[in-house]
Short mmCIF file of C-alpha atoms and ligand atoms in Angstrom, two decimals:
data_model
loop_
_atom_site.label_atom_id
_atom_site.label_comp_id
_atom_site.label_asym_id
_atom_site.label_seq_id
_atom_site.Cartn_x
_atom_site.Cartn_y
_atom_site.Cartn_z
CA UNK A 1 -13.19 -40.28 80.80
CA UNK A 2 -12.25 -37.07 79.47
CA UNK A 3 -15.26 -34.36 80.01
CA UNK A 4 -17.14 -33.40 76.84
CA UNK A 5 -15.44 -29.32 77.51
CA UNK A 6 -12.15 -31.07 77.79
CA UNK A 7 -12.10 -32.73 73.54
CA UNK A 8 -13.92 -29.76 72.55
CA UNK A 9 -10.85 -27.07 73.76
CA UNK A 10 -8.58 -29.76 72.11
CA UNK A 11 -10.87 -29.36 68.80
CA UNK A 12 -10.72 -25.90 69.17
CA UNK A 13 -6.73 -25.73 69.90
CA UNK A 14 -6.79 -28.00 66.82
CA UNK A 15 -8.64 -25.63 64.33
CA UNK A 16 -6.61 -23.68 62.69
CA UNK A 17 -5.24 -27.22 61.36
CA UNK A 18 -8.53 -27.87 59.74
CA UNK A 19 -8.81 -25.52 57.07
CA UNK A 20 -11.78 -24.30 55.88
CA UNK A 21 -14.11 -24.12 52.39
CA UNK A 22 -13.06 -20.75 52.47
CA UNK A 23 -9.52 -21.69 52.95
CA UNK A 24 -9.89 -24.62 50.57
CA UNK A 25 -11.20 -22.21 47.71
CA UNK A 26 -8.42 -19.86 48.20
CA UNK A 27 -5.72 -22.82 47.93
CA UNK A 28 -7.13 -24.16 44.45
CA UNK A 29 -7.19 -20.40 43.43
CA UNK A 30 -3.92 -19.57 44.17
CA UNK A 31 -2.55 -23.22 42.75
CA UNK A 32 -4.02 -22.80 39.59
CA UNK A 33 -2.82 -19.11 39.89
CA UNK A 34 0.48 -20.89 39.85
CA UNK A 35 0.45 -23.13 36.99
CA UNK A 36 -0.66 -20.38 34.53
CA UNK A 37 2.30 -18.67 35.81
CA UNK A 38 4.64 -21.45 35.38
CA UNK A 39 3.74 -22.30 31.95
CA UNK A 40 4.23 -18.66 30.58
CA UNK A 41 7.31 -17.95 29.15
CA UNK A 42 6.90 -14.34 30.95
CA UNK A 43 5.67 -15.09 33.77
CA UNK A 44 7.47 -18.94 34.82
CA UNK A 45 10.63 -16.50 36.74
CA UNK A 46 7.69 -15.93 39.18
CA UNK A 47 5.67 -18.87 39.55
CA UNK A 48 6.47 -20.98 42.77
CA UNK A 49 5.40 -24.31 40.69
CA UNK A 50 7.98 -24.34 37.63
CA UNK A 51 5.99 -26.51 35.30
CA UNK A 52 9.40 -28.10 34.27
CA UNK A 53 8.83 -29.45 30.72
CA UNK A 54 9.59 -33.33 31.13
CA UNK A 55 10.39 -33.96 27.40
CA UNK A 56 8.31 -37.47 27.60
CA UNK A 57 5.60 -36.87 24.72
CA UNK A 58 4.97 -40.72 23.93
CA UNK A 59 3.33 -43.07 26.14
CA UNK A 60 3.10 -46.84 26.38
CA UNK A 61 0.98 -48.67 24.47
CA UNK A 62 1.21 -51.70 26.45
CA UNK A 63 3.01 -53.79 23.94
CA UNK A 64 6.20 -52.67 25.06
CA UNK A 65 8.59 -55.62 25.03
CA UNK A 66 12.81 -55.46 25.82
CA UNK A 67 14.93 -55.94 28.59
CA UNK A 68 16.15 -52.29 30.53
CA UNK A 69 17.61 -50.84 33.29
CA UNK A 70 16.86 -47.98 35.51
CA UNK A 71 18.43 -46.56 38.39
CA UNK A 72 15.61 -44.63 41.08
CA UNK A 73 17.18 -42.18 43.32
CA UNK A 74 15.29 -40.20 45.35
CA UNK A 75 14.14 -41.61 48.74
CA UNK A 76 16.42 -42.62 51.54
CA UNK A 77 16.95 -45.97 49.19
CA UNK A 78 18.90 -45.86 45.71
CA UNK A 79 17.63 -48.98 43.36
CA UNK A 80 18.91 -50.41 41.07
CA UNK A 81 16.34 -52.70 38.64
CA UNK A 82 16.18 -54.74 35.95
CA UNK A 83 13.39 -54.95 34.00
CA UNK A 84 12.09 -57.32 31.45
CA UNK A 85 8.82 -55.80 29.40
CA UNK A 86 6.76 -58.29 28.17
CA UNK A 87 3.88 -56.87 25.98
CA UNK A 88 0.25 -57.30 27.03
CA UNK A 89 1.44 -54.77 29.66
CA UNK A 90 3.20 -57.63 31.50
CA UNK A 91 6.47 -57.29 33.29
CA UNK A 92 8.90 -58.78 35.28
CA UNK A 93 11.50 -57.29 37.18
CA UNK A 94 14.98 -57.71 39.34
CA UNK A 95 15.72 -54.99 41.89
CA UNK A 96 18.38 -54.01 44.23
CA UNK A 97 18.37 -51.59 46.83
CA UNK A 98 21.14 -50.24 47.90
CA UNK A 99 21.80 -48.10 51.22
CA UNK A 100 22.26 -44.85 50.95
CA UNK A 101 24.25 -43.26 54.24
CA UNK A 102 24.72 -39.97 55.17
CA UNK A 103 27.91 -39.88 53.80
CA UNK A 104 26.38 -40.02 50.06
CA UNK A 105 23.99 -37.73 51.18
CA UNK A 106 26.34 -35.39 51.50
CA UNK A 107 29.27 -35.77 49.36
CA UNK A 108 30.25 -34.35 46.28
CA UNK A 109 28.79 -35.07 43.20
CA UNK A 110 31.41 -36.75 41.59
CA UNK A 111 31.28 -39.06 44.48
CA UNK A 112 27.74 -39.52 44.55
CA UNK A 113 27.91 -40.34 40.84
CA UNK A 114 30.52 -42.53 41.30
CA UNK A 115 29.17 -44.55 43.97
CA UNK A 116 25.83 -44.98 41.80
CA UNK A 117 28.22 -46.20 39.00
CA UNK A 118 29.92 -48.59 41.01
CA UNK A 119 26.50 -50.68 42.61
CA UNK A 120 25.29 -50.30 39.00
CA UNK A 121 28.48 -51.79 37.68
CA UNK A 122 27.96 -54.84 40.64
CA UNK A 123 24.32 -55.14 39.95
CA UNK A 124 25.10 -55.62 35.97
CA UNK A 125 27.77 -58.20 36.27
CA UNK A 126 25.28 -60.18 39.21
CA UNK A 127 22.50 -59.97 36.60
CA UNK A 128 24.94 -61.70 33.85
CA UNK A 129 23.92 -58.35 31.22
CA UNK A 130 27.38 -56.78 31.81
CA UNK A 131 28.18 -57.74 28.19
CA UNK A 132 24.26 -56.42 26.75
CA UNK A 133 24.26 -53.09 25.49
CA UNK A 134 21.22 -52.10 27.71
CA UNK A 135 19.40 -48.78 27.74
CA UNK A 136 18.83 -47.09 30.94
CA UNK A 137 16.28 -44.95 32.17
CA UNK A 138 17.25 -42.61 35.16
CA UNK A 139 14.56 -41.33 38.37
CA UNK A 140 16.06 -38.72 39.57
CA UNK A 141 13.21 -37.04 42.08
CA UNK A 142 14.32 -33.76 42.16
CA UNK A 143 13.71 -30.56 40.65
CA UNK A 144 15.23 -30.29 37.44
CA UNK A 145 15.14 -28.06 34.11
CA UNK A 146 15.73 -30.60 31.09
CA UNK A 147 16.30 -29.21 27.97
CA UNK A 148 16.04 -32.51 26.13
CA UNK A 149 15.22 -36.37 27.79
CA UNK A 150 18.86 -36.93 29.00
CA UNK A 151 19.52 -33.50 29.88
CA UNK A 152 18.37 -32.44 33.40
CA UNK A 153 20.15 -29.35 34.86
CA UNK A 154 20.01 -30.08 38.76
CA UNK A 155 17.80 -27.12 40.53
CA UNK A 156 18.20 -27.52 44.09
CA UNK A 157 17.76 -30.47 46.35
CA UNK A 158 15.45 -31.41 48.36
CA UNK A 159 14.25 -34.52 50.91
CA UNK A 160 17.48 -33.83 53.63
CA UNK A 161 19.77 -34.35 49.95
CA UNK A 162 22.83 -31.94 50.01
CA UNK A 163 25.64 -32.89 47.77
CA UNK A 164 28.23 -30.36 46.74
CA UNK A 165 29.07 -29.30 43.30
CA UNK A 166 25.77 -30.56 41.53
CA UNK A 167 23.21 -27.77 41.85
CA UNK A 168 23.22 -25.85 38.11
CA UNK A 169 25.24 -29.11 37.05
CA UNK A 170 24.17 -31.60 34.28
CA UNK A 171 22.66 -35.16 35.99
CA UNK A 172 22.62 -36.77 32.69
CA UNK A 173 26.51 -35.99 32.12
CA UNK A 174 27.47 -36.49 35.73
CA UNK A 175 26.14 -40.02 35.65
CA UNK A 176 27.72 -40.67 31.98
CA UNK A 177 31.07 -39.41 33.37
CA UNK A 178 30.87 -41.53 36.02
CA UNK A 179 29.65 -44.87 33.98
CA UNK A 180 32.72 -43.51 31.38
CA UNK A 181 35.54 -43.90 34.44
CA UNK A 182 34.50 -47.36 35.20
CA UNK A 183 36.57 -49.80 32.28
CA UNK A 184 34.01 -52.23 31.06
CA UNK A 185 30.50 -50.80 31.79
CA UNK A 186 28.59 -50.32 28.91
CA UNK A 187 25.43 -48.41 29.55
CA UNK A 188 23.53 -46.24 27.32
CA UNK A 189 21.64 -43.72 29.56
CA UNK A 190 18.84 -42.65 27.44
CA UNK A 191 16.06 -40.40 29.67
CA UNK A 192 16.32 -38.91 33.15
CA UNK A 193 12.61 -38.74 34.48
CA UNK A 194 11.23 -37.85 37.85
CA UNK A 195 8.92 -40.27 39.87
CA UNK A 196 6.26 -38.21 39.25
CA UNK A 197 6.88 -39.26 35.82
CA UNK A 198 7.33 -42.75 36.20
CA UNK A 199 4.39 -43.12 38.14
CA UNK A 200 2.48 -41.66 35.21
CA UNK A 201 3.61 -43.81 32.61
CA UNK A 202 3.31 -47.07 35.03
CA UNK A 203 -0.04 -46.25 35.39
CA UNK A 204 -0.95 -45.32 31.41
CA UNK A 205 0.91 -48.88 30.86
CA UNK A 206 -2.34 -50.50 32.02
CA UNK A 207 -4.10 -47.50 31.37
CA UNK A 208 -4.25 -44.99 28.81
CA UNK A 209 -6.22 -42.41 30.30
CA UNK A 210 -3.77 -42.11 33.04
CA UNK A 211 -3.50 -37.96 32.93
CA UNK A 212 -1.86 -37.62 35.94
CA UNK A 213 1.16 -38.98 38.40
CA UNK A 214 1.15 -38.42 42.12
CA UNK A 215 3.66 -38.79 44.46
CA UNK A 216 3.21 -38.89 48.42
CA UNK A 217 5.71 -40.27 50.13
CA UNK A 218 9.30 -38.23 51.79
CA UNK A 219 8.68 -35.86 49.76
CA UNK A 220 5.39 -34.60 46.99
CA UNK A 221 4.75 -33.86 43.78
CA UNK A 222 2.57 -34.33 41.00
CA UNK A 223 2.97 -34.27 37.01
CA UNK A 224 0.39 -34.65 34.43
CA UNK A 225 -0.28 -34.32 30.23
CA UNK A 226 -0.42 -30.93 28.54
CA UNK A 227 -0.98 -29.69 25.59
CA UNK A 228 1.80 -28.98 23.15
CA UNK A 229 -0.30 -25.33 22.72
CA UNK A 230 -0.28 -24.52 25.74
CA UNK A 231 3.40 -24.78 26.57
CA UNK A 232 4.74 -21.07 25.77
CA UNK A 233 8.41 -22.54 26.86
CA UNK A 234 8.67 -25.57 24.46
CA UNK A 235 10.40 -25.36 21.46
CA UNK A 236 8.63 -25.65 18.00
CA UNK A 237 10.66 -28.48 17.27
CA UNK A 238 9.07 -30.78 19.86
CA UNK A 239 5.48 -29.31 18.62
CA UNK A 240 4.57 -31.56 15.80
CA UNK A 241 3.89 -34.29 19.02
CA UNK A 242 0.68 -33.14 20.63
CA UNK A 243 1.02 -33.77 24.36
CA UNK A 244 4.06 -33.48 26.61
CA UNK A 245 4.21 -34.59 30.32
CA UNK A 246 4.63 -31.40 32.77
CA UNK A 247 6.48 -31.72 36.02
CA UNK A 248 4.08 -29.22 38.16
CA UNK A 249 7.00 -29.84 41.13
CA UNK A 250 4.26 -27.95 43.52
CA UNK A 251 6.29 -28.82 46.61
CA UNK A 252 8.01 -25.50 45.83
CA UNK A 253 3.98 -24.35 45.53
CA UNK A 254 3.66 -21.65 48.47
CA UNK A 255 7.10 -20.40 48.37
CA UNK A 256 5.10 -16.96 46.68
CA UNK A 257 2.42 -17.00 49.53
CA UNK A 258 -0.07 -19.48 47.64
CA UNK A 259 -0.33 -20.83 51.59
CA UNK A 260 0.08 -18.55 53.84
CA UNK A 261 -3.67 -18.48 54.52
CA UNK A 262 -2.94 -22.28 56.17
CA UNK A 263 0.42 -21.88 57.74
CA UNK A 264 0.57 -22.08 61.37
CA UNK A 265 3.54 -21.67 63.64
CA UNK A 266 4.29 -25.42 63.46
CA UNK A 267 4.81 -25.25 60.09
CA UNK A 268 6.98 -22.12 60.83
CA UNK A 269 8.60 -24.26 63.19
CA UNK A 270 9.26 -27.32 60.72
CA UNK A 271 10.27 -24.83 58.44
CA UNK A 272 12.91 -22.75 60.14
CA UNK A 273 14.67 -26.11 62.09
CA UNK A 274 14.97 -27.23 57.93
CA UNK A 275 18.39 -27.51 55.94
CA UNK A 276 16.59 -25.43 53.14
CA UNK A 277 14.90 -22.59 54.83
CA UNK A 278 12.12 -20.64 52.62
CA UNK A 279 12.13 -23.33 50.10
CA UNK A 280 9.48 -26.51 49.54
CA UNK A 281 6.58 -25.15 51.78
CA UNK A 282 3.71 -26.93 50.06
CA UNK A 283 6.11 -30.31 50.76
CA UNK A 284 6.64 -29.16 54.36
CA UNK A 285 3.16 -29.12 55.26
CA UNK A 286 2.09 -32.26 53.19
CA UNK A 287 4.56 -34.89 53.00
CA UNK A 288 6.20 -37.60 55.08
CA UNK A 289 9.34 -36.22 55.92
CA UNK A 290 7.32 -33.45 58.04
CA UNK A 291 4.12 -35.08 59.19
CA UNK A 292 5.73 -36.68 62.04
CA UNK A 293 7.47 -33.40 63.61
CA UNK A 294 4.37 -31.46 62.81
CA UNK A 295 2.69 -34.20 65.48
CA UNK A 296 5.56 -33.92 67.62
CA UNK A 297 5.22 -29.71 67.63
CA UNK A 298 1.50 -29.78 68.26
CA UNK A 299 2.02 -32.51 71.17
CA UNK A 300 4.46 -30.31 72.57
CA UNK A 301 2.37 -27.69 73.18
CA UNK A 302 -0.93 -29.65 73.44
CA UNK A 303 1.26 -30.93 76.73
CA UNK A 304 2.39 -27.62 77.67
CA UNK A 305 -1.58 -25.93 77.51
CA UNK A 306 -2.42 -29.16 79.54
CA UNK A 307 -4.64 -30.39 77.09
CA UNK A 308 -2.93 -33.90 76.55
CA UNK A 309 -1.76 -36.31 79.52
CA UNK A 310 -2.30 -33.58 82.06
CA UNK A 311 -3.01 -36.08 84.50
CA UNK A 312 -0.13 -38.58 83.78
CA UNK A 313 2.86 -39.48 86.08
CA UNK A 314 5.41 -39.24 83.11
CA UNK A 315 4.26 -35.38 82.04
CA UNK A 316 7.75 -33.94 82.53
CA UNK A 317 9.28 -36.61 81.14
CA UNK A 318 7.34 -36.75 77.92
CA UNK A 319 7.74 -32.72 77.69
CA UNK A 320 11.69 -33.55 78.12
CA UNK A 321 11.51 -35.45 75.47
CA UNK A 322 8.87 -33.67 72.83
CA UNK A 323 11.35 -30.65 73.01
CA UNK A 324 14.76 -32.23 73.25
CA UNK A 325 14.16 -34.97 70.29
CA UNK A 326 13.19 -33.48 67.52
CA UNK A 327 11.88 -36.00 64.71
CA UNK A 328 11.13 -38.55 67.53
CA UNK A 329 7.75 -39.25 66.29
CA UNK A 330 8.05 -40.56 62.92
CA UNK A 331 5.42 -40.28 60.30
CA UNK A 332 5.32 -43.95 59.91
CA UNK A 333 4.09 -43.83 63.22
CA UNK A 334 1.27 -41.70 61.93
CA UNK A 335 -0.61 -45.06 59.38
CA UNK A 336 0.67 -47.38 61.81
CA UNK A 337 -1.91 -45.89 64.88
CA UNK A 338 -4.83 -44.98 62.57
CA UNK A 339 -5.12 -48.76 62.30
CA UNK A 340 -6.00 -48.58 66.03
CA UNK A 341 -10.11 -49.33 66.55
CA UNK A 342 -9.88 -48.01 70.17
CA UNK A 343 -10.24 -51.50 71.86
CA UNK A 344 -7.43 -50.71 74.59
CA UNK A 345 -5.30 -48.66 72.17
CA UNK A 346 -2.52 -51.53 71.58
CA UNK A 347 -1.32 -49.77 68.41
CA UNK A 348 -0.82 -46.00 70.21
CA UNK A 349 0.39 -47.39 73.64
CA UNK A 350 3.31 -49.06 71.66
CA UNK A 351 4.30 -46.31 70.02
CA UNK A 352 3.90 -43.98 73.83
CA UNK A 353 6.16 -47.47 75.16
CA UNK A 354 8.77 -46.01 72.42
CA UNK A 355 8.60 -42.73 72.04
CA UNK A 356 8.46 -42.21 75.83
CA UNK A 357 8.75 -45.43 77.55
CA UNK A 358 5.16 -44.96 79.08
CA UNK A 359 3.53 -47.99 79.98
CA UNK A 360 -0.48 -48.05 80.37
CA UNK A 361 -0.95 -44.60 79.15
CA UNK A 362 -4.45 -43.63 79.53
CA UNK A 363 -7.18 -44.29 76.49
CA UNK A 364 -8.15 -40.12 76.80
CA UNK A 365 -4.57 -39.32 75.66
CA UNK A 366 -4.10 -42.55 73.16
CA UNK A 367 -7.23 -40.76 71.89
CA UNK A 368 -6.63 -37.39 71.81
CA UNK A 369 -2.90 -38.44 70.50
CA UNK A 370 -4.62 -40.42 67.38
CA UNK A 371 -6.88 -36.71 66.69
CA UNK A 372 -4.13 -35.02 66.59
CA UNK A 373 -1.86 -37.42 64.24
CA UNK A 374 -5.73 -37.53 62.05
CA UNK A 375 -5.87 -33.80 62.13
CA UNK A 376 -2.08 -33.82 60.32
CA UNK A 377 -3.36 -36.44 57.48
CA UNK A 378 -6.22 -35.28 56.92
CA UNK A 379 -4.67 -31.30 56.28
CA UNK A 380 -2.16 -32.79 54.05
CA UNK A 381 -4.68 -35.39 52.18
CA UNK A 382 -7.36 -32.86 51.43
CA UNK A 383 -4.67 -30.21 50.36
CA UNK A 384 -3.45 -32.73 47.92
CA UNK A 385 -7.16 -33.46 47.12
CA UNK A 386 -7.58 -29.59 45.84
CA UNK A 387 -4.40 -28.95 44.12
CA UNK A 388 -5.05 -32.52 42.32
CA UNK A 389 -8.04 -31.28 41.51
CA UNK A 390 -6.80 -28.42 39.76
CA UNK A 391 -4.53 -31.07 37.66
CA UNK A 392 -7.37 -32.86 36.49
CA UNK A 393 -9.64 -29.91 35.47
CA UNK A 394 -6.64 -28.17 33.46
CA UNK A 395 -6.03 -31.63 31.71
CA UNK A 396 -9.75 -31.34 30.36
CA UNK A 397 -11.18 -35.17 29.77
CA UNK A 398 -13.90 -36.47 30.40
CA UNK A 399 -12.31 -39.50 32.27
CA UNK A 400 -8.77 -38.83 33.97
CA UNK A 401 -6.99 -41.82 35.98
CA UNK A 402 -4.57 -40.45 38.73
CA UNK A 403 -1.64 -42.69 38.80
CA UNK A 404 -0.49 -42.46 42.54
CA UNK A 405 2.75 -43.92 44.67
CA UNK A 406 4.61 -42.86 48.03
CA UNK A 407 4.53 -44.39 51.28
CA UNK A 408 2.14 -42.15 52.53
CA UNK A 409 -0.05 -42.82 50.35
CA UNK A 410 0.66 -46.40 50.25
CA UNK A 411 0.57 -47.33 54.32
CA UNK A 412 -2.21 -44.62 55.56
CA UNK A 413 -5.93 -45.87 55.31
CA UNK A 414 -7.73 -43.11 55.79
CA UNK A 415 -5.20 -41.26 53.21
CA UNK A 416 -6.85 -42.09 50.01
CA UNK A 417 -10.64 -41.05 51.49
CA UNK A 418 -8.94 -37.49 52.16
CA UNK A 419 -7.67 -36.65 49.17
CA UNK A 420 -11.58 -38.19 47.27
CA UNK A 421 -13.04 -35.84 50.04
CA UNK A 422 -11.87 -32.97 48.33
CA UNK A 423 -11.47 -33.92 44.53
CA UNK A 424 -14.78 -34.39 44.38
CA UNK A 425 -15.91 -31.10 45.75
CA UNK A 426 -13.47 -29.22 43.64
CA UNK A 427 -13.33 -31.13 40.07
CA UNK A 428 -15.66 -29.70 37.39
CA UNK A 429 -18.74 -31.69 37.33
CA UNK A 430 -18.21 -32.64 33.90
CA UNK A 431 -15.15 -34.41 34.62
CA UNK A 432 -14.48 -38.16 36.76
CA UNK A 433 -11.54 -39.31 38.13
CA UNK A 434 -10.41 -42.40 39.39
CA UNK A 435 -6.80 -43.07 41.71
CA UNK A 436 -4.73 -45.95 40.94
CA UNK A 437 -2.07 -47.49 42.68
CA UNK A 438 1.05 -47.61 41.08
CA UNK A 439 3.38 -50.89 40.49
CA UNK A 440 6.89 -49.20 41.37
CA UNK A 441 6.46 -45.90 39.06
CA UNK A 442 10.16 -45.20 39.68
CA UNK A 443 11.57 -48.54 38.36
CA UNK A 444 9.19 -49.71 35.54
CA UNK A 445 8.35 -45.95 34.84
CA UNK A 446 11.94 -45.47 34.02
CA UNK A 447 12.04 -48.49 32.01
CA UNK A 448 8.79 -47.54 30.02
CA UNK A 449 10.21 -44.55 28.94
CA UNK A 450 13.37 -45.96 27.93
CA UNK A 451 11.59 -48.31 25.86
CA UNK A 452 9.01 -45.60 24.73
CA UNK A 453 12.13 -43.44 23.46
CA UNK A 454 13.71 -46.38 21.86
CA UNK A 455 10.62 -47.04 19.62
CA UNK A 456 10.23 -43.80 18.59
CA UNK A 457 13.88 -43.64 17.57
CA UNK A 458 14.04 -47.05 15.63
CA UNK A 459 10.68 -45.19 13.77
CA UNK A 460 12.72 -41.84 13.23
CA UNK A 461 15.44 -44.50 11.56
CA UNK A 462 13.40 -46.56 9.42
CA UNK A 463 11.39 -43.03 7.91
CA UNK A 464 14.95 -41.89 7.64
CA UNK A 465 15.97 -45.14 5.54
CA UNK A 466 12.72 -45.07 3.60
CA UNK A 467 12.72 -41.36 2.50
CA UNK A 468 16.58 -42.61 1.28
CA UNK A 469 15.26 -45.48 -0.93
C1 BGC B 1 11.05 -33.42 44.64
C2 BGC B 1 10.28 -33.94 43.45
C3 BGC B 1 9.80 -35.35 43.69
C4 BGC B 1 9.06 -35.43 45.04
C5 BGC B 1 8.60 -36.84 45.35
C6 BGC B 1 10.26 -33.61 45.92
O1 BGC B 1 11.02 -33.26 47.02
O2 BGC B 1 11.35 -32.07 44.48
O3 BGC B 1 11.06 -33.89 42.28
O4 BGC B 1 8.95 -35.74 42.65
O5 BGC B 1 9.89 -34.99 46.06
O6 BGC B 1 9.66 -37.73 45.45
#
């Protein structure tokens, strides 16, 4: 049994990973900090969270009816979906995921493009729709500046993405080019949106006081309805619509200092061994493409100050491998063990059995190894908590729903509770909130917006015809 000295040194090893009130006032300070910036025309150049204006200004009504596509990339998966809207907020859907291998990853963009083109091409003629007009709606869940719906200049990538020849390039017109070279597909790409996006209107679909869209998963982000007024950087002619959707993109948050207050050497760590150095530190420290190696960095050393399996057989083994194999604990890992009650510790000794081939590791270290993989969440789900919080005080209702998606989000229990532990210290009393789990943001999102865009361009056309009469 471990000695009550013994879990409080690993608490106190652990604490600067538990921030603070202090620290937690200070975060949502320095957020909100950022999103003034980023919606000033002056003052965007310096804010770490661009505020990218989205260009989405109507949202579902629920009667929504029409067959569309939409293409999601931005995850390790590329989909491809077909989706039938059905009214009463009712819809069915087709999807196909395709693989996406390193070699996409990192290949041109033209060849990216063109691969996308080809599965959608497949996909079309499998669905039987190859000879339907349809209009598409595009995820693309990376940073972006869109000066209109179907024009989204590429920023930088993010998520492990690296293709060549794309960043300060035209997505919309890269994927039209590529639909163009391939004889016989007719597709009329009418939005790009981001998942942030998607997840938003999925959510106002069933609910119109969805205010906000939240993604956890690889990567995070969050997106959520301003005012037209308050928008220094939108054009008058998109004014005489009140609201427009913002894409915060505050995985870039912190890239000005808004977290240095919170950043330990792990997250140095993650963030040096990184293909894009500097860049994405609110991500780094809260999503699910670091979570795991920030475990694996803090078991390292946990190991090393003999605070974790000091007494066990395999110790140089496991250090072997905690500092040859980077990413060997995965974040999945991270839900799958808080599932574990502590009768025997079947769920951690597995993933010890993997990770390190250990067999019978001892319940002190399957304990101390679930704290530490808690510790991790529950940093990253009440950081999300206070930034959300800022989201949902600057949107100003009374009631604001908080459509959310992302693995994370999805397969961690305790993930949820963390982020409520902190929205409700930090949103204005006169405000509620309520989360709600998205039904695939990225595909139906794309679809709704397609379909939202479509309806408000057959109005345009019929004012047009009347005012001709
Ligand atoms: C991207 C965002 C995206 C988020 C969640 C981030 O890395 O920059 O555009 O919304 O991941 O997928």
């Amino acid at each position: 049994m471990s000695t009550t000295s013994e879990l409080t040194r690993l608490r106190e090893f652990l604490n600067e990973l538990i921030p603070s009130e202090d620290q937690l006032v200070r975060l949502y300070q320095n957020f909100c900090a950022q999103i003034r910036k980023g919606l000033g025309s002056k003052t965007n150049k310096d804010a770490s969270t661009k505020c990218y204006l989205t260009y989405v200004q109507d949202f579902p009504t629920g009667n929504e009816t029409g067959k569309y596509l939409a293409l999601d990339l931005g995850g390790s998966k590329f989909r491809v979906l077909l989706i039938h809207l059905k009214g009463d907020s009712e819809a069915e859907q087709i999807t196909k995921i395709y693989d996406l291998t390193e070699r996409e990853l990192h290949s041109t963009g033209v060849e990216l493009f063109d691969y996308i083109a080809k599965c959608l091409h497949e996909f079309v003629c499998e669905q039987k729709v190859d000879n339907e007009h349809m209009p598409l709606g595009f995820t693309f869940s990376f940073p972006c500046v869109q000066t209109g719906l179907s024009r989204a200049t590429l920023v930088r990538w993010t998520k492990g993405f690296n293709c060549s020849d794309t960043v300060g390039e035209d997505i919309g017109l890269m994927l039209k080019a590529a639909i163009a070279r391939r004889p016989g597909l007719r597709i009329d790409m009418v939005a790009i949106l981001n998942d942030t996006t998607g997840t938003q209107m999925s959510c106002a679909h069933r609910n119109p006081s969805c205010h906000i869209g939240l993604i956890v998963g690889t990567g995070c982000n969050a997106c959520y309805t301003e005012k037209v007024e308050n928008c220094e950087r939108l054009d008058s002619k998109y004014k005489d619509k009140p609201k427009i959707i913002i894409n915060v993109e505050w995985g870039a948050f912190g890239e000005k200092g808004g977290v240095d207050h919170l950043f330990t050497d792990y997250d140095r760590n993650v963030d040096q061994n990184s293909i894009n150095r500097g860049s994405q530190i609110f991500e780094k420290m809260v999503s699910g493409m670091y979570m795991g190696e920030l475990v694996r960095l803090i078991l390292l050393r946990a190991v090393n100050e003999n605070l974790v399996f000091a007494q066990c057989k395999l110790r140089k083994h496991i250090t072997d491998i905690l500092t040859k194999k980077p990413h060997c604990i995965e974040t999945k890992v991270l839900s799958d063990i808080a599932n574990d009650r502590g009768d025997d510790w079947p769920l951690v000794k597995d993933v010890f059995k993997q990770v390190f081939n250990l067999n019978n590791a001892d319940p002190d270290d399957c304990m101390k190894f679930k704290f530490i993989c808690d510790v991790v969440v529950k940093r990253s789900g009440n950081m999300i908590g206070v930034t959300l919080s800022g989201l949902v005080n600057k949107v100003g209702e009374s009631f604001s729903v908080i459509g959310v998606d992302g693995t994370v989000y999805r397969c961690h229990p305790n993930f949820d509770g963390y982020m409520r532990e902190t929205l409700d210290r930090f949103v204005d009393k006169d405000y509620k909130y309520d989360m709600m789990l998205s039904e695939d943001g990225s595909g139906r999102g794309a679809a709704l917006v397609a379909a939202v865009v479509h309806r408000d361009y057959m109005e345009r056309k019929s004012l047009n015809a009347k005012l001709r009469q």
